[in-house]
Amino acid sequence: MPVFEFAERLKQLPPYLFKEIDRVKDEVKARGVDIIDLGVGDPDLPTPDFIIAALQQAVLDPGTHRYPSYSGMNDFREAVARWYQCRFGVTLDPEREVVTLIGSKEGIAHLPLAFNNPGEVNLATSPAYPVYHIGTMFAGAQTHFLPLLAENSFLPDLTQISGEVARQAKLFFFNYPNNPTAAVADLDFFTRVADFCREHHIIAVHDAAYTEMAYDGYRPPSFLQVPGAKEGGIEFHSLSKTYNMTGWRLGFAVGQADVIEGLGKIKSNIDSGAFNAIQYAGIAALDSDQSCIVENCRILQERRDTLIAGLQKLGYRVEAPKATFYVWLATPTGIGSAQFTSLLLEQAGIVTTPGNGFGAPGEGYVRLALTVSRSRLEEALARLARLG
Ligand SMILES: *Cc1c(COP(=O)(O)O)cnc(C)c1O
């Protein structure tokens, strides 16, 4: 028995599925194996120099050392509005329709505290980023999972949601381009979600973390491009993947003014906002010519092409993702996610993430992240070839 008992909400946390992988990883490492880590969704490429320079300059100004404003400095929210206008053609009121976040995970986790009462239901796709479900649970609400299946191009089938669930639902979390499946959604799908949410008075919550990581000239849309969507929901975006800034902790939510206000109210009672100097660096990133994104995608696309071509040559049936830096790989017939993950680690020194770690419908897949150089991917492919 622990000296101090955890609260029920911690006891309800799902078992940590990566514990066994971490154990095997340490064991393989101790054997002196050179590990190729394709497990974590964290860019290996550095933050562009001009963004670092903007931080260096901002941090010298003592004005940035004080408490930030709760909803984010006006200049940053205005830069977000300019970026949305330029990138998506969506007009935002920086005052009422934008809130600065300490990374989008923070905002996603806090949103249910603003809108859910205990016992309520939120909808979330599955497999998914775990924060939708855990934020919901911490607010005392429950998640109704919508499975993402290959036969539906990893889009949820809205016609499978019963009238009763739709009536109870408060928030609907979805994410395209998608982590972990790398699936993309078009405006037609977003329109169906917007209509569904409007009909059932549900707040649409789109996680748009990967809209800037796309290939072959494809430009993923914003949910807010759907006419009227801005009145029915919000969208989260983050500088983490877009500008290789995961460690900096800077993101934002945009959309329906009352939803933004509710999230802001929770935040103003819990945190005190993002460091102003980091917000200045964020402005430099958002106001830049965005050529750093083009260069980033060029590197990731080369890696993608190397990995996909190599996997296909080895007989894996896998398609090149149009966006994200993930490859969602079906496991060989008769081998489950956990077993395939262990096999790759123990026999090839390759770390992947088991698909079922993101939710039960992810069983039968592993997720590979394009977070190592091309030569390391070639080494991984050579090891796979030796495995047979
Ligand atoms: C990486 C990621 C984020 C971004 O998280 P930050 O807290 O902004 O670093 C959000 N959603 C998904 C699905 C992600 O994979």
CSV table of N, CA and C and ligand atoms in Angstrom, one decimal, residues 41-43 101-108 128-132 174-180 207-210 236-241 245-252 324-326 358 367, ligand 1:
chain,number,residue,atom,x,y,z
A,41,GLY,N,6.9,10.6,-31.6
A,41,GLY,CA,6.5,11.7,-32.5
A,41,GLY,C,7.0,13.0,-32.2
A,42,ASP,N,8.4,13.1,-32.2
A,42,ASP,CA,9.1,14.3,-31.8
A,42,ASP,C,10.1,14.6,-32.8
A,43,PRO,N,10.0,15.8,-33.6
A,43,PRO,CA,10.9,16.0,-34.7
A,43,PRO,C,12.4,16.0,-34.2
A,101,LEU,N,-1.8,29.1,-26.0
A,101,LEU,CA,-1.7,28.0,-25.2
A,101,LEU,C,-0.3,27.6,-24.9
A,102,ILE,N,0.0,26.9,-23.8
A,102,ILE,CA,1.3,26.5,-23.5
A,102,ILE,C,1.5,25.1,-24.1
A,103,GLY,N,1.5,25.1,-25.5
A,103,GLY,CA,1.4,23.8,-26.2
A,103,GLY,C,-0.1,23.5,-26.4
A,104,SER,N,-0.4,22.8,-27.5
A,104,SER,CA,-1.9,22.5,-27.6
A,104,SER,C,-2.3,21.4,-26.7
A,105,LYS,N,-1.5,20.5,-26.2
A,105,LYS,CA,-1.8,19.4,-25.3
A,105,LYS,C,-2.5,20.0,-24.1
A,106,GLU,N,-1.9,21.1,-23.6
A,106,GLU,CA,-2.5,21.8,-22.4
A,106,GLU,C,-3.9,22.2,-22.7
A,107,GLY,N,-4.2,22.9,-23.8
A,107,GLY,CA,-5.5,23.3,-24.1
A,107,GLY,C,-6.5,22.2,-24.3
A,108,ILE,N,-6.1,21.1,-25.0
A,108,ILE,CA,-6.9,20.0,-25.2
A,108,ILE,C,-7.3,19.3,-23.9
A,128,ALA,N,-6.2,7.2,-31.3
A,128,ALA,CA,-6.0,8.6,-31.2
A,128,ALA,C,-5.0,9.0,-30.2
A,129,TYR,N,-4.6,10.3,-30.3
A,129,TYR,CA,-3.8,11.0,-29.3
A,129,TYR,C,-4.5,10.8,-28.0
A,130,PRO,N,-3.9,10.3,-26.9
A,130,PRO,CA,-4.6,9.9,-25.7
A,130,PRO,C,-5.2,11.0,-24.9
A,131,VAL,N,-4.8,12.3,-25.2
A,131,VAL,CA,-5.2,13.4,-24.4
A,131,VAL,C,-6.7,13.7,-24.4
A,132,TYR,N,-7.4,13.4,-25.6
A,132,TYR,CA,-8.8,13.6,-25.7
A,132,TYR,C,-9.6,12.8,-24.6
A,174,PHE,N,-11.7,15.3,-33.0
A,174,PHE,CA,-11.2,14.6,-34.2
A,174,PHE,C,-9.9,15.3,-34.7
A,175,ASN,N,-9.1,14.7,-35.5
A,175,ASN,CA,-7.8,15.1,-35.8
A,175,ASN,C,-7.3,14.7,-37.2
A,176,TYR,N,-7.2,15.7,-38.1
A,176,TYR,CA,-6.7,15.4,-39.5
A,176,TYR,C,-5.9,16.5,-40.0
A,177,PRO,N,-4.7,16.2,-40.6
A,177,PRO,CA,-4.1,14.9,-40.8
A,177,PRO,C,-3.9,14.2,-39.4
A,178,ASN,N,-4.1,12.9,-39.4
A,178,ASN,CA,-4.3,12.1,-38.2
A,178,ASN,C,-3.0,11.5,-37.6
A,179,ASN,N,-2.9,11.6,-36.4
A,179,ASN,CA,-2.0,10.8,-35.6
A,179,ASN,C,-2.8,9.8,-34.8
A,180,PRO,N,-2.6,8.5,-35.0
A,180,PRO,CA,-1.4,7.8,-35.5
A,180,PRO,C,-1.6,7.3,-37.0
A,207,ASP,N,-8.3,19.0,-33.8
A,207,ASP,CA,-6.9,19.0,-33.5
A,207,ASP,C,-6.1,19.1,-34.8
A,208,ALA,N,-5.6,20.3,-35.2
A,208,ALA,CA,-5.0,20.5,-36.5
A,208,ALA,C,-3.4,20.5,-36.4
A,209,ALA,N,-2.9,19.7,-35.5
A,209,ALA,CA,-1.4,19.8,-35.3
A,209,ALA,C,-0.6,19.5,-36.5
A,210,TYR,N,-1.1,18.8,-37.5
A,210,TYR,CA,-0.3,18.4,-38.6
A,210,TYR,C,-0.6,19.0,-40.0
A,236,PHE,N,-7.5,23.4,-32.7
A,236,PHE,CA,-6.2,23.6,-32.0
A,236,PHE,C,-5.1,23.5,-33.0
A,237,HIS,N,-4.1,24.4,-32.8
A,237,HIS,CA,-2.9,24.3,-33.6
A,237,HIS,C,-1.7,24.5,-32.7
A,238,SER,N,-0.6,24.1,-33.2
A,238,SER,CA,0.6,24.1,-32.3
A,238,SER,C,1.8,24.5,-33.2
A,239,LEU,N,2.8,25.2,-32.6
A,239,LEU,CA,4.0,25.4,-33.3
A,239,LEU,C,5.0,24.2,-33.2
A,240,SER,N,4.6,23.2,-32.4
A,240,SER,CA,5.4,22.1,-32.2
A,240,SER,C,5.9,21.4,-33.4
A,241,LYS,N,5.0,20.9,-34.2
A,241,LYS,CA,5.4,20.1,-35.4
A,241,LYS,C,5.6,21.0,-36.6
A,245,MET,N,9.2,22.9,-32.9
A,245,MET,CA,9.3,23.6,-31.6
A,245,MET,C,8.7,22.8,-30.4
A,246,THR,N,8.8,21.5,-30.4
A,246,THR,CA,8.0,20.8,-29.4
A,246,THR,C,8.5,21.2,-28.0
A,247,GLY,N,9.8,21.5,-27.8
A,247,GLY,CA,10.2,21.8,-26.4
A,247,GLY,C,9.9,23.2,-26.0
A,248,TRP,N,9.4,24.0,-26.9
A,248,TRP,CA,9.2,25.4,-26.5
A,248,TRP,C,7.9,25.6,-25.8
A,249,ARG,N,6.9,24.8,-26.1
A,249,ARG,CA,5.6,24.8,-25.5
A,249,ARG,C,4.8,26.1,-26.0
A,250,LEU,N,4.4,26.1,-27.2
A,250,LEU,CA,3.6,27.2,-27.7
A,250,LEU,C,2.5,26.7,-28.7
A,251,GLY,N,1.3,27.0,-28.4
A,251,GLY,CA,0.2,26.6,-29.3
A,251,GLY,C,-0.9,27.6,-29.2
A,252,PHE,N,-2.1,27.3,-29.8
A,252,PHE,CA,-3.2,28.2,-29.7
A,252,PHE,C,-4.5,27.4,-30.1
A,324,THR,N,1.6,14.2,-42.2
A,324,THR,CA,2.1,13.8,-40.9
A,324,THR,C,3.5,13.1,-41.1
A,325,PHE,N,4.2,12.9,-40.1
A,325,PHE,CA,5.5,12.1,-40.2
A,325,PHE,C,5.4,10.7,-39.6
A,326,TYR,N,4.2,10.1,-39.9
A,326,TYR,CA,4.0,8.8,-39.4
A,326,TYR,C,3.7,7.8,-40.6
A,358,PHE,N,-2.8,3.2,-28.9
A,358,PHE,CA,-3.6,4.4,-29.2
A,358,PHE,C,-5.1,4.1,-29.1
A,367,ARG,N,3.0,2.0,-35.5
A,367,ARG,CA,3.3,3.3,-36.0
A,367,ARG,C,4.8,3.5,-36.0
B,1,LIG,C1,2.2,16.5,-31.3
B,1,LIG,C2,0.7,16.6,-31.2
B,1,LIG,C3,0.1,17.7,-30.7
B,1,LIG,C4,0.9,18.9,-30.2
B,1,LIG,O1,1.2,18.9,-28.9
B,1,LIG,P1,1.8,20.2,-28.3
B,1,LIG,O2,1.3,20.1,-26.9
B,1,LIG,O3,1.4,21.4,-29.0
B,1,LIG,O4,3.3,20.0,-28.4
B,1,LIG,C5,-1.3,17.8,-30.6
B,1,LIG,N1,-2.1,16.8,-31.1
B,1,LIG,C6,-1.5,15.7,-31.7
B,1,LIG,C7,-2.4,14.7,-32.3
B,1,LIG,C8,-0.1,15.5,-31.7
B,1,LIG,O5,0.4,14.4,-32.3
